[in-house]
Structures are given as C-alpha cells and as structure tokens.
mmCIF file of C-alpha atoms and ligand atoms in Angstrom:
data_model
loop_
_atom_site.group_PDB
_atom_site.id
_atom_site.type_symbol
_atom_site.label_atom_id
_atom_site.label_comp_id
_atom_site.label_asym_id
_atom_site.label_seq_id
_atom_site.Cartn_x
_atom_site.Cartn_y
_atom_site.Cartn_z
ATOM 1 C CA MET A 1 -31.578 23.711 19.582
ATOM 2 C CA SER A 2 -32.613 22.281 16.057
ATOM 3 C CA SER A 3 -36.124 24.090 16.475
ATOM 4 C CA SER A 4 -34.501 27.377 16.164
ATOM 5 C CA VAL A 5 -33.108 26.635 12.638
ATOM 6 C CA LYS A 6 -35.184 27.150 9.683
ATOM 7 C CA ARG A 7 -33.008 28.306 7.028
ATOM 8 C CA ILE A 8 -29.290 27.328 6.421
ATOM 9 C CA GLY A 9 -26.565 28.368 3.779
ATOM 10 C CA VAL A 10 -24.076 26.466 1.959
ATOM 11 C CA LEU A 11 -21.144 27.209 -0.199
ATOM 12 C CA THR A 12 -18.237 25.477 -1.668
ATOM 13 C CA GLY A 13 -14.673 27.258 -1.413
ATOM 14 C CA GLY A 14 -11.217 26.798 -2.942
ATOM 15 C CA GLY A 15 -10.270 24.604 -5.718
ATOM 16 C CA ASP A 16 -13.130 22.261 -7.230
ATOM 17 C CA ALA A 17 -12.723 18.501 -6.367
ATOM 18 C CA PRO A 18 -14.962 15.464 -7.226
ATOM 19 C CA GLY A 19 -17.717 15.215 -4.828
ATOM 20 C CA LEU A 20 -18.657 18.868 -4.261
ATOM 21 C CA ASN A 21 -22.119 18.416 -5.839
ATOM 22 C CA ALA A 22 -22.761 15.247 -3.905
ATOM 23 C CA VAL A 23 -22.162 16.891 -0.679
ATOM 24 C CA ILE A 24 -24.525 19.770 -1.658
ATOM 25 C CA ARG A 25 -27.167 17.058 -2.669
ATOM 26 C CA ALA A 26 -26.916 15.334 0.713
ATOM 27 C CA VAL A 27 -27.091 18.651 2.458
ATOM 28 C CA VAL A 28 -30.040 19.815 0.852
ATOM 29 C CA LYS A 29 -31.793 16.340 1.055
ATOM 30 C CA THR A 30 -30.997 15.915 4.670
ATOM 31 C CA ALA A 31 -31.984 19.487 5.539
ATOM 32 C CA THR A 32 -35.442 19.559 3.579
ATOM 33 C CA ARG A 33 -36.424 15.936 3.915
ATOM 34 C CA VAL A 34 -35.542 15.234 7.810
ATOM 35 C CA TYR A 35 -35.884 18.657 9.292
ATOM 36 C CA GLY A 36 -37.965 20.574 6.984
ATOM 37 C CA TRP A 37 -35.351 23.427 6.488
ATOM 38 C CA GLU A 38 -34.852 25.964 3.751
ATOM 39 C CA VAL A 39 -31.339 25.669 1.938
ATOM 40 C CA VAL A 40 -29.717 28.678 0.372
ATOM 41 C CA GLY A 41 -26.774 28.195 -1.948
ATOM 42 C CA ILE A 42 -24.060 30.802 -1.836
ATOM 43 C CA GLU A 43 -22.420 31.243 -5.158
ATOM 44 C CA ASP A 44 -18.541 31.591 -5.872
ATOM 45 C CA GLY A 45 -17.440 30.574 -2.375
ATOM 46 C CA PHE A 46 -17.312 33.351 0.356
ATOM 47 C CA GLU A 47 -17.330 36.030 -2.324
ATOM 48 C CA GLY A 48 -20.959 35.348 -2.735
ATOM 49 C CA LEU A 49 -21.527 36.908 0.622
ATOM 50 C CA LEU A 50 -20.138 40.295 -0.413
ATOM 51 C CA GLY A 51 -22.190 43.399 -2.096
ATOM 52 C CA GLU A 52 -25.503 42.422 -3.160
ATOM 53 C CA THR A 53 -24.845 38.566 -2.418
ATOM 54 C CA ARG A 54 -25.242 35.991 -5.034
ATOM 55 C CA THR A 55 -27.604 33.009 -3.813
ATOM 56 C CA LEU A 56 -29.453 30.089 -5.357
ATOM 57 C CA PRO A 57 -32.440 28.568 -3.518
ATOM 58 C CA LEU A 58 -31.863 24.796 -3.239
ATOM 59 C CA ASP A 59 -34.554 22.250 -3.166
ATOM 60 C CA ALA A 60 -35.092 18.656 -3.971
ATOM 61 C CA ASN A 61 -35.400 19.450 -7.798
ATOM 62 C CA ALA A 62 -32.269 21.722 -7.856
ATOM 63 C CA VAL A 63 -30.080 18.853 -6.691
ATOM 64 C CA ARG A 64 -31.555 16.194 -8.806
ATOM 65 C CA GLY A 65 -28.837 14.190 -10.775
ATOM 66 C CA LEU A 66 -25.896 15.866 -9.021
ATOM 67 C CA LEU A 67 -24.430 12.949 -7.303
ATOM 68 C CA PRO A 68 -22.104 11.833 -10.179
ATOM 69 C CA ARG A 69 -21.393 15.195 -11.661
ATOM 70 C CA GLY A 70 -17.811 16.801 -11.172
ATOM 71 C CA GLY A 71 -17.317 20.544 -10.234
ATOM 72 C CA THR A 72 -19.687 22.534 -8.106
ATOM 73 C CA ILE A 73 -22.943 23.953 -9.252
ATOM 74 C CA LEU A 74 -22.353 26.749 -6.816
ATOM 75 C CA GLY A 75 -19.042 27.860 -8.356
ATOM 76 C CA THR A 76 -15.952 28.493 -6.269
ATOM 77 C CA VAL A 77 -13.347 31.056 -5.587
ATOM 78 C CA ASN A 78 -9.740 30.482 -4.162
ATOM 79 C CA ARG A 79 -9.259 32.709 -1.323
ATOM 80 C CA GLY A 80 -10.683 36.152 -2.874
ATOM 81 C CA HIS A 81 -11.106 38.818 -0.388
ATOM 82 C CA PHE A 82 -11.040 36.642 2.600
ATOM 83 C CA THR A 83 -7.251 36.394 3.338
ATOM 84 C CA THR A 84 -6.721 34.728 6.580
ATOM 85 C CA SER A 85 -3.561 33.573 8.356
ATOM 86 C CA ILE A 86 -3.039 32.445 11.860
ATOM 87 C CA VAL A 87 -0.026 33.953 13.658
ATOM 88 C CA ASN A 88 0.724 33.038 17.097
ATOM 89 C CA ASP A 89 -2.535 31.356 17.605
ATOM 90 C CA GLN A 90 -4.425 34.495 16.459
ATOM 91 C CA ILE A 91 -6.382 34.798 13.423
ATOM 92 C CA VAL A 92 -5.266 37.678 11.112
ATOM 93 C CA LYS A 93 -7.884 38.680 8.493
ATOM 94 C CA ASN A 94 -9.435 41.200 6.004
ATOM 95 C CA GLU A 95 -11.566 42.637 8.589
ATOM 96 C CA PRO A 96 -13.731 44.683 6.043
ATOM 97 C CA ALA A 97 -14.658 41.732 3.883
ATOM 98 C CA PHE A 98 -15.527 39.483 6.978
ATOM 99 C CA GLN A 99 -17.622 42.240 8.561
ATOM 100 C CA GLU A 100 -19.732 42.738 5.444
ATOM 101 C CA ALA A 101 -20.127 38.853 4.980
ATOM 102 C CA VAL A 102 -21.383 38.380 8.695
ATOM 103 C CA ARG A 103 -23.919 41.269 8.168
ATOM 104 C CA ASN A 104 -25.208 39.709 4.984
ATOM 105 C CA ILE A 105 -25.541 36.338 6.639
ATOM 106 C CA GLU A 106 -27.856 37.990 8.939
ATOM 107 C CA ARG A 107 -29.733 39.913 6.362
ATOM 108 C CA LEU A 108 -30.291 36.664 4.356
ATOM 109 C CA GLY A 109 -31.641 35.253 7.360
ATOM 110 C CA LEU A 110 -29.266 32.264 7.727
ATOM 111 C CA ASP A 111 -29.389 30.539 11.048
ATOM 112 C CA ALA A 112 -26.243 28.563 10.081
ATOM 113 C CA LEU A 113 -23.829 27.906 7.471
ATOM 114 C CA VAL A 114 -22.050 24.806 5.878
ATOM 115 C CA VAL A 115 -18.705 25.641 4.391
ATOM 116 C CA ILE A 116 -17.413 22.813 1.973
ATOM 117 C CA GLY A 117 -13.824 23.409 1.571
ATOM 118 C CA GLY A 118 -10.139 22.722 2.406
ATOM 119 C CA GLU A 119 -7.582 24.243 4.763
ATOM 120 C CA GLY A 120 -8.048 27.741 3.304
ATOM 121 C CA SER A 121 -12.024 27.722 3.603
ATOM 122 C CA GLN A 122 -12.021 25.955 7.057
ATOM 123 C CA THR A 123 -9.808 28.861 8.183
ATOM 124 C CA ILE A 124 -12.185 31.439 6.926
ATOM 125 C CA ALA A 125 -15.014 29.290 8.585
ATOM 126 C CA TYR A 126 -13.120 29.183 12.027
ATOM 127 C CA ALA A 127 -12.512 32.950 11.784
ATOM 128 C CA MET A 128 -16.386 33.205 11.152
ATOM 129 C CA SER A 129 -17.062 31.439 13.974
ATOM 130 C CA LYS A 130 -15.133 33.526 16.261
ATOM 131 C CA MET A 131 -17.462 36.174 14.989
ATOM 132 C CA ASN A 132 -20.494 34.040 16.233
ATOM 133 C CA VAL A 133 -21.665 32.821 12.736
ATOM 134 C CA PRO A 134 -22.664 29.297 13.493
ATOM 135 C CA VAL A 135 -20.787 27.300 10.939
ATOM 136 C CA VAL A 136 -20.072 23.695 10.324
ATOM 137 C CA GLY A 137 -17.172 22.642 7.993
ATOM 138 C CA VAL A 138 -17.012 19.731 5.426
ATOM 139 C CA PRO A 139 -13.506 18.697 4.512
ATOM 140 C CA LYS A 140 -12.822 18.831 0.770
ATOM 141 C CA THR A 141 -9.569 18.534 -0.938
ATOM 142 C CA ILE A 142 -8.036 16.219 -3.683
ATOM 143 C CA ASP A 143 -4.669 16.795 -1.517
ATOM 144 C CA ASN A 144 -6.029 14.907 1.713
ATOM 145 C CA ASP A 145 -4.083 17.273 3.596
ATOM 146 C CA LEU A 146 -6.556 18.591 5.868
ATOM 147 C CA THR A 147 -5.890 17.859 9.632
ATOM 148 C CA GLY A 148 -8.708 16.276 11.878
ATOM 149 C CA THR A 149 -9.928 13.775 9.205
ATOM 150 C CA ASP A 150 -8.464 10.649 7.897
ATOM 151 C CA LEU A 151 -10.019 11.338 4.619
ATOM 152 C CA THR A 152 -10.979 14.212 2.563
ATOM 153 C CA PHE A 153 -13.653 13.807 -0.205
ATOM 154 C CA GLY A 154 -11.931 14.190 -3.781
ATOM 155 C CA PHE A 155 -8.828 12.418 -2.911
ATOM 156 C CA ASP A 156 -9.990 8.939 -3.766
ATOM 157 C CA THR A 157 -10.961 10.082 -7.310
ATOM 158 C CA ALA A 158 -7.786 12.099 -7.675
ATOM 159 C CA LEU A 159 -5.645 8.840 -6.544
ATOM 160 C CA ASP A 160 -7.803 6.754 -9.037
ATOM 161 C CA ILE A 161 -6.799 9.059 -12.051
ATOM 162 C CA ALA A 162 -3.205 9.319 -11.086
ATOM 163 C CA THR A 163 -2.926 5.593 -10.864
ATOM 164 C CA GLU A 164 -4.672 5.064 -14.288
ATOM 165 C CA ALA A 165 -2.326 7.504 -15.772
ATOM 166 C CA ILE A 166 0.823 5.672 -14.232
ATOM 167 C CA ASP A 167 -0.563 2.457 -15.456
ATOM 168 C CA ARG A 168 -1.066 3.924 -19.150
ATOM 169 C CA LEU A 169 2.552 5.373 -18.876
ATOM 170 C CA HIS A 170 3.994 2.187 -18.137
ATOM 171 C CA THR A 171 3.611 0.820 -21.643
ATOM 172 C CA THR A 172 5.223 3.539 -23.404
ATOM 173 C CA ALA A 173 8.032 3.647 -20.885
ATOM 174 C CA GLU A 174 8.479 -0.041 -21.156
ATOM 175 C CA SER A 175 8.249 0.024 -25.151
ATOM 176 C CA HIS A 176 10.705 2.861 -25.777
ATOM 177 C CA ASP A 177 13.087 2.056 -22.641
ATOM 178 C CA ARG A 178 12.226 5.624 -21.430
ATOM 179 C CA VAL A 179 12.152 7.055 -17.935
ATOM 180 C CA LEU A 180 8.805 8.655 -17.337
ATOM 181 C CA PHE A 181 8.288 11.309 -14.841
ATOM 182 C CA VAL A 182 4.616 11.930 -13.748
ATOM 183 C CA GLU A 183 4.332 15.179 -11.768
ATOM 184 C CA VAL A 184 0.904 14.863 -9.401
ATOM 185 C CA MET A 185 -0.657 17.575 -7.179
ATOM 186 C CA GLY A 186 -0.794 17.555 -3.602
ATOM 187 C CA ARG A 187 0.392 21.011 -2.529
ATOM 188 C CA HIS A 188 2.985 20.570 0.367
ATOM 189 C CA ALA A 189 1.854 16.979 1.051
ATOM 190 C CA GLY A 190 2.782 13.865 -0.750
ATOM 191 C CA TRP A 191 -0.409 11.849 -0.292
ATOM 192 C CA ILE A 192 -1.293 11.403 -3.836
ATOM 193 C CA ALA A 193 2.153 10.743 -5.018
ATOM 194 C CA LEU A 194 2.777 8.131 -2.417
ATOM 195 C CA GLN A 195 -0.532 6.323 -2.788
ATOM 196 C CA SER A 196 -0.730 6.439 -6.440
ATOM 197 C CA GLY A 197 2.991 5.525 -6.705
ATOM 198 C CA VAL A 198 2.409 2.400 -4.737
ATOM 199 C CA ALA A 199 -0.667 1.537 -6.605
ATOM 200 C CA GLY A 200 0.740 2.255 -9.928
ATOM 201 C CA GLY A 201 4.187 0.247 -9.211
ATOM 202 C CA ALA A 202 6.388 3.369 -9.609
ATOM 203 C CA ASP A 203 10.195 2.831 -9.112
ATOM 204 C CA VAL A 204 10.879 6.130 -7.381
ATOM 205 C CA ILE A 205 8.481 8.377 -5.517
ATOM 206 C CA LEU A 206 9.372 11.831 -4.517
ATOM 207 C CA ILE A 207 7.342 13.506 -1.977
ATOM 208 C CA PRO A 208 7.718 16.982 -0.160
ATOM 209 C CA GLU A 209 8.329 15.220 3.287
ATOM 210 C CA ILE A 210 11.296 13.541 2.143
ATOM 211 C CA PRO A 211 13.830 15.935 0.433
ATOM 212 C CA PHE A 212 15.607 14.036 -2.451
ATOM 213 C CA TYR A 213 18.891 13.641 -4.022
ATOM 214 C CA ALA A 214 18.592 13.385 -7.830
ATOM 215 C CA GLU A 215 21.714 11.174 -7.858
ATOM 216 C CA LYS A 216 20.100 8.404 -5.752
ATOM 217 C CA ALA A 217 16.849 8.537 -8.128
ATOM 218 C CA ALA A 218 19.257 8.031 -11.100
ATOM 219 C CA ALA A 219 21.124 5.352 -9.231
ATOM 220 C CA LYS A 220 17.743 3.538 -9.031
ATOM 221 C CA VAL A 221 17.105 3.912 -12.777
ATOM 222 C CA LEU A 222 20.512 2.620 -13.422
ATOM 223 C CA GLU A 223 20.304 -0.326 -11.113
ATOM 224 C CA ARG A 224 17.177 -1.364 -12.958
ATOM 225 C CA GLU A 225 19.149 -0.952 -16.114
ATOM 226 C CA GLY A 226 21.565 -3.321 -14.858
ATOM 227 C CA GLN A 227 18.634 -5.828 -14.044
ATOM 228 C CA GLY A 228 17.613 -5.728 -17.724
ATOM 229 C CA ARG A 229 14.729 -3.313 -17.185
ATOM 230 C CA ALA A 230 15.530 -0.304 -19.169
ATOM 231 C CA PHE A 231 12.556 1.788 -18.335
ATOM 232 C CA SER A 232 11.592 3.339 -15.085
ATOM 233 C CA ILE A 233 8.619 5.359 -13.639
ATOM 234 C CA ILE A 234 9.136 8.384 -11.287
ATOM 235 C CA VAL A 235 6.196 10.026 -9.407
ATOM 236 C CA VAL A 236 6.828 13.320 -8.357
ATOM 237 C CA ALA A 237 4.797 15.329 -6.033
ATOM 238 C CA GLU A 238 4.478 19.035 -7.205
ATOM 239 C CA GLY A 239 5.683 20.218 -3.676
ATOM 240 C CA ALA A 240 8.967 17.780 -3.824
ATOM 241 C CA LYS A 241 12.129 19.494 -3.113
ATOM 242 C CA PRO A 242 15.744 18.356 -3.332
ATOM 243 C CA ALA A 243 17.871 18.112 -0.209
ATOM 244 C CA GLY A 244 18.916 21.539 0.876
ATOM 245 C CA GLY A 245 16.847 23.042 -2.031
ATOM 246 C CA LYS A 246 13.496 24.517 -2.353
ATOM 247 C CA GLU A 247 9.778 24.047 -3.938
ATOM 248 C CA VAL A 248 9.666 25.056 -7.440
ATOM 249 C CA TYR A 249 6.841 27.513 -8.195
ATOM 250 C CA GLN A 250 5.188 28.538 -11.489
ATOM 251 C CA ASP A 251 4.280 31.998 -10.258
ATOM 252 C CA ALA A 252 4.417 34.132 -7.056
ATOM 253 C CA GLY A 253 0.621 34.189 -6.588
ATOM 254 C CA GLY A 254 -1.427 37.494 -5.606
ATOM 255 C CA SER A 255 -3.144 38.923 -2.650
ATOM 256 C CA ASP A 256 -6.332 36.629 -3.608
ATOM 257 C CA ARG A 257 -4.576 33.476 -4.356
ATOM 258 C CA ALA A 258 -1.561 31.245 -3.342
ATOM 259 C CA PRO A 259 1.517 30.926 -5.221
ATOM 260 C CA ARG A 260 1.168 27.989 -7.966
ATOM 261 C CA LEU A 261 3.634 25.199 -7.455
ATOM 262 C CA GLY A 262 4.733 23.269 -10.445
ATOM 263 C CA GLY A 263 7.854 22.347 -12.559
ATOM 264 C CA ILE A 264 9.872 20.226 -10.235
ATOM 265 C CA ALA A 265 9.322 17.112 -12.423
ATOM 266 C CA GLU A 266 10.964 18.711 -15.342
ATOM 267 C CA GLN A 267 14.058 19.859 -13.285
ATOM 268 C CA VAL A 268 14.549 16.680 -11.881
ATOM 269 C CA ALA A 269 14.100 14.910 -15.553
ATOM 270 C CA ASP A 270 16.738 17.101 -16.553
ATOM 271 C CA GLU A 271 19.348 16.110 -13.981
ATOM 272 C CA ILE A 272 18.529 12.407 -14.411
ATOM 273 C CA ALA A 273 18.785 12.481 -17.946
ATOM 274 C CA ARG A 274 22.249 14.155 -17.479
ATOM 275 C CA ILE A 275 23.295 11.581 -15.286
ATOM 276 C CA THR A 276 21.801 8.520 -16.821
ATOM 277 C CA ASP A 277 21.932 9.718 -20.526
ATOM 278 C CA LYS A 278 18.244 7.919 -20.975
ATOM 279 C CA ASP A 279 15.371 9.649 -22.609
ATOM 280 C CA CYS A 280 13.420 11.127 -19.915
ATOM 281 C CA ARG A 281 9.929 12.417 -20.510
ATOM 282 C CA VAL A 282 7.518 14.533 -18.333
ATOM 283 C CA VAL A 283 3.756 14.307 -17.835
ATOM 284 C CA VAL A 284 2.037 16.877 -15.678
ATOM 285 C CA LEU A 285 -1.178 15.544 -14.669
ATOM 286 C CA GLY A 286 -2.504 18.963 -13.246
ATOM 287 C CA HIS A 287 -6.191 19.580 -13.138
ATOM 288 C CA LEU A 288 -7.174 16.381 -14.741
ATOM 289 C CA GLN A 289 -6.853 15.074 -11.345
ATOM 290 C CA ARG A 290 -9.800 17.161 -10.206
ATOM 291 C CA GLY A 291 -12.081 16.899 -13.052
ATOM 292 C CA GLY A 292 -15.037 14.662 -13.816
ATOM 293 C CA THR A 293 -17.289 12.252 -12.026
ATOM 294 C CA PRO A 294 -16.199 11.103 -8.400
ATOM 295 C CA THR A 295 -15.355 7.415 -7.611
ATOM 296 C CA ALA A 296 -17.969 5.398 -5.796
ATOM 297 C CA PHE A 297 -16.071 5.934 -2.675
ATOM 298 C CA ASP A 298 -16.217 9.694 -2.991
ATOM 299 C CA ARG A 299 -19.831 9.765 -3.687
ATOM 300 C CA MET A 300 -20.337 7.660 -0.258
ATOM 301 C CA LEU A 301 -17.903 9.853 1.725
ATOM 302 C CA ALA A 302 -19.545 13.070 0.322
ATOM 303 C CA SER A 303 -23.094 12.078 1.036
ATOM 304 C CA CYS A 304 -21.945 11.118 4.645
ATOM 305 C CA TYR A 305 -20.430 14.457 5.105
ATOM 306 C CA GLY A 306 -23.429 16.250 3.941
ATOM 307 C CA SER A 307 -25.908 14.547 6.123
ATOM 308 C CA ALA A 308 -23.563 14.748 9.020
ATOM 309 C CA ALA A 309 -23.003 18.356 8.575
ATOM 310 C CA VAL A 310 -26.735 18.941 8.621
ATOM 311 C CA ARG A 311 -27.110 16.843 11.778
ATOM 312 C CA ALA A 312 -24.364 18.519 13.603
ATOM 313 C CA ILE A 313 -26.267 21.832 12.937
ATOM 314 C CA ALA A 314 -29.358 20.317 14.278
ATOM 315 C CA ASN A 315 -27.507 19.412 17.544
ATOM 316 C CA GLY A 316 -25.994 22.869 17.853
ATOM 317 C CA LYS A 317 -22.515 21.551 17.066
ATOM 318 C CA PHE A 318 -21.227 24.745 15.536
ATOM 319 C CA ALA A 319 -17.532 25.644 15.004
ATOM 320 C CA ASN A 320 -16.741 22.013 14.214
ATOM 321 C CA MET A 321 -16.008 20.028 11.137
ATOM 322 C CA VAL A 322 -17.192 16.653 10.289
ATOM 323 C CA ALA A 323 -14.598 14.216 9.576
ATOM 324 C CA TRP A 324 -13.838 10.496 8.963
ATOM 325 C CA SER A 325 -11.892 8.513 11.565
ATOM 326 C CA CYS A 326 -11.293 4.790 11.547
ATOM 327 C CA ASN A 327 -14.126 4.053 9.463
ATOM 328 C CA ASN A 328 -16.616 6.488 11.345
ATOM 329 C CA LEU A 329 -18.110 9.852 11.094
ATOM 330 C CA ILE A 330 -16.935 12.146 13.893
ATOM 331 C CA ILE A 331 -16.832 15.922 14.437
ATOM 332 C CA VAL A 332 -13.579 17.923 15.364
ATOM 333 C CA PRO A 333 -13.272 21.570 16.603
ATOM 334 C CA LEU A 334 -12.454 23.674 13.540
ATOM 335 C CA GLU A 335 -9.665 25.174 15.582
ATOM 336 C CA GLU A 336 -7.962 21.829 15.775
ATOM 337 C CA CYS A 337 -8.312 21.307 11.856
ATOM 338 C CA VAL A 338 -6.738 24.837 10.764
ATOM 339 C CA LYS A 339 -3.573 24.857 12.910
ATOM 340 C CA THR A 340 -1.210 22.794 10.711
ATOM 341 C CA ILE A 341 -1.717 20.825 7.347
ATOM 342 C CA LYS A 342 -1.564 16.977 7.547
ATOM 343 C CA SER A 343 1.564 15.852 5.822
ATOM 344 C CA VAL A 344 2.813 12.252 5.397
ATOM 345 C CA PRO A 345 4.739 11.435 8.407
ATOM 346 C CA PRO A 346 8.157 10.011 7.355
ATOM 347 C CA ASP A 347 7.701 6.836 9.349
ATOM 348 C CA HIS A 348 4.182 6.300 7.856
ATOM 349 C CA TYR A 349 3.630 2.632 7.080
ATOM 350 C CA LEU A 350 2.782 3.043 3.634
ATOM 351 C CA ILE A 351 6.583 4.378 3.105
ATOM 352 C CA GLY A 352 7.731 1.060 4.789
ATOM 353 C CA VAL A 353 5.799 -0.876 2.440
ATOM 354 C CA ALA A 354 6.993 0.884 -0.632
ATOM 355 C CA ARG A 355 10.497 0.373 0.414
ATOM 356 C CA ASP A 356 9.750 -3.181 1.056
ATOM 357 C CA LEU A 357 8.483 -3.215 -2.511
ATOM 358 C CA GLY A 358 11.750 -1.803 -3.945
ATOM 359 C CA ILE A 359 10.499 1.619 -4.384
ATOM 360 C CA SER A 360 12.953 4.507 -3.659
ATOM 361 C CA PHE A 361 12.306 7.926 -2.146
ATOM 362 C CA ALA A 362 15.690 9.003 -3.271
ATOM 363 C CA GLY A 363 16.124 10.450 0.273
ATOM 364 C CA GLN A 364 18.822 10.060 2.812
ATOM 365 C CA GLU A 365 17.623 6.684 3.937
ATOM 366 C CA ASP A 366 17.307 5.336 0.708
HETATM 367 O O1 F6P B 401 -5.508 21.988 -3.445
HETATM 368 C C1 F6P B 401 -5.900 21.226 -4.502
HETATM 369 C C2 F6P B 401 -4.956 21.734 -5.515
HETATM 370 O O2 F6P B 401 -5.416 20.994 -6.956
HETATM 371 C C3 F6P B 401 -3.546 21.373 -5.365
HETATM 372 O O3 F6P B 401 -3.186 20.108 -5.459
HETATM 373 C C4 F6P B 401 -2.845 22.336 -6.210
HETATM 374 O O4 F6P B 401 -1.533 22.900 -6.033
HETATM 375 C C5 F6P B 401 -3.765 23.577 -6.280
HETATM 376 O O5 F6P B 401 -5.004 22.996 -5.871
HETATM 377 C C6 F6P B 401 -3.869 24.312 -7.708
HETATM 378 O O6 F6P B 401 -4.802 25.267 -7.616
HETATM 379 P P1 F6P B 401 -5.389 26.134 -8.797
HETATM 380 O O7 F6P B 401 -6.221 25.260 -9.621
HETATM 381 O O8 F6P B 401 -5.807 27.271 -8.251
HETATM 382 O O9 F6P B 401 -4.116 26.467 -9.557
#
C-alpha cells in the first residue's frame, strides 16, 4: 500500500490552535525522511482546494523552527464553502464545492490528504472519504470536544492560559473583595472551564452540561462572605446556560461560519451583583486562549499525531482519525468521530473531585 503513495497534501481547518505548526512539521518530517514522499501544503483550509488552488511545497527547510510557533503557516478558514451536516446518519453538503475540491485533489496529484482540524473539519474529511478521497484526520481544538480521542492538541495550552489568568485574577479579587468572573471558550463543552476551574481554585464553575441557577452561585458567594472570605472566583464556560434558559450568542453567524457564543458571564455577573450587592467584574479571555506557543505537552502530542497520520497513510488506513487513548496512539474511524461532540459527562470524576473541594456548579445537585 505504502509504495503507491508519492505525494500527500496537508491542510489546517477551523479555528487556529497551538500545535498546528508542530503537526505540519511532524507530517513533513515523517513523510520525507521515513517514506521519501513529497508534501504539499494546502492554504486556507479546504478553501485552498477551490479555483486555481493555493498550495505551498513543504520540505525540511519549510518546517524549520515551527515546533514552538503558534497559529498555522498554512492559514485556516472556518467552514467556508464546505458546509456540511449529518442528518439521519446522512451527510448533507454543498455538492459543487466538494466536487471541485475532489477534482483539484486529483489534478494536484495527491495520493492522500491529512486534515488537521476539529469536528467541523473532520466532518468535511469524512464527507470527502465517502467520495473516495484517501484522508486521515488529526484532532485539533482547544475545546477538547472531539469524539474518539481523549485529547485534542491545543487543549493543554488553552488550559494553562486559562489557569494562569485565574491565578492572576485571584489577587485583584482578594485585594478588593470583588467577585471575578472569567469567561472561557469551549463551545458547547465545559472541558476548559472545568479543568481550569479546578486547577485555578475557582469557587463556582458554570458549564454547559450542568444548567445553572444564578441564586445558587450567589449563595456560594454569600456563604464565603459569611466565612470571612469576601471575594470569589467564578469560571463561566461560554456555552453555559441557566436552568430552563438558553446559551448566549454574540451573533447569528452566517452561511460560512457558526454563530458566535459569548456574553453569558456578563449576564450572570449582573444577576449576582443584584443578589449579593457585591462588586462583580467580568474578564472574557477570548482568543488569548488560542494564541502563542504550545505547551511542551501539546508539542509532544502534535508531533505524535503528525507522525501517526503519515504512518496511517503508509498503511492504507484511510477514513480514520489518529487519536490519543489511555496514553497511547490509536486510529478511530472518522465516522465515529463526527456523530456527536464529546461533552463533559455530568458524572465525570472531575466533577466529583471539584465538589469534594467545595466548588459549586450552581446546578440542581449543588
Ligand atoms: O473551537 C474553538 C473556539 O475557540 C471555540 O472555543 C470558540 O467558541 C470558537 O472557536 C470561536 O471561533 P472564532 O474564532 O471563529 O470566533
């Protein structure tokens, strides 16, 4: 199988995440050093496969110094022309864009394509695999919400940044007897909020998986006040929602991108200020969580994924995503990875640990 491959493509899709360049580097190094293949970078995600196509030859020189560099040298695009959804187990997609991309993959002489991306990009990859494009996925996202893998690269870095922010906000909260709200990313999953909240010693964590009652969060703030601790830290996932209520969006999105979450922390802070009469301040971390150099762990994970993706191609294991499971590298059918997102199970051990430590989720059980 490996002998028929001579030239592969690699692209990065969706939001940027620390470690993208480290994956590209590992793909290029493994493909060129171990197998003697050529590697072609596709620019701006799948969009680079449309029209005249936008590509970049990638060799050892092109990837020198990339390991610690944030962002992606290939550029990336959210969804773009490649709208997809899975309805009743069937892929619904923008056919003309997919047909054009598949024709261009052939025209470029690519024997396989490595797709580095989150759930959206892997759904596109899955759709292309159904059109007989030999694809292998690499799981990226700071949200860690991709099914099929314990970990996506980028998450560890985002977690570190969020935790450091919480640490820094502690000093102001304590000095001024304030309630500090930290809104973190994560889309519809609470992994960043949960883990940074535990690591940063938050008092309340609000996640999408546990609908919250603002009165319960306020009660926690007042309980602490009664114990002589006049400040609190509340970590709010951008996708958190009140019991019986809805997520808060900044906009409705468009045909080429999903609606943008954001603003929930401001809403809860207003409510808690009203109930507690305390000085409540909000910090929205936003894209800081995705920027800059990856942690050592993310560099390691990204390198493993890049190498594993090329080896999967060499072994003809197409329509799969490389993944991390129980400290090991595995491959999982793309079909399994794109059915649902991986949210935090309400009985997850870390939720129990957090409650043991006195952290409230302000949910029904708190
Ligand atoms: O999926 C990664 C992520 O950073 C989410 O946490 C966030 O909701 C979204 O992307 C923001 O996307 P954009 O940068 O396109 O606004």
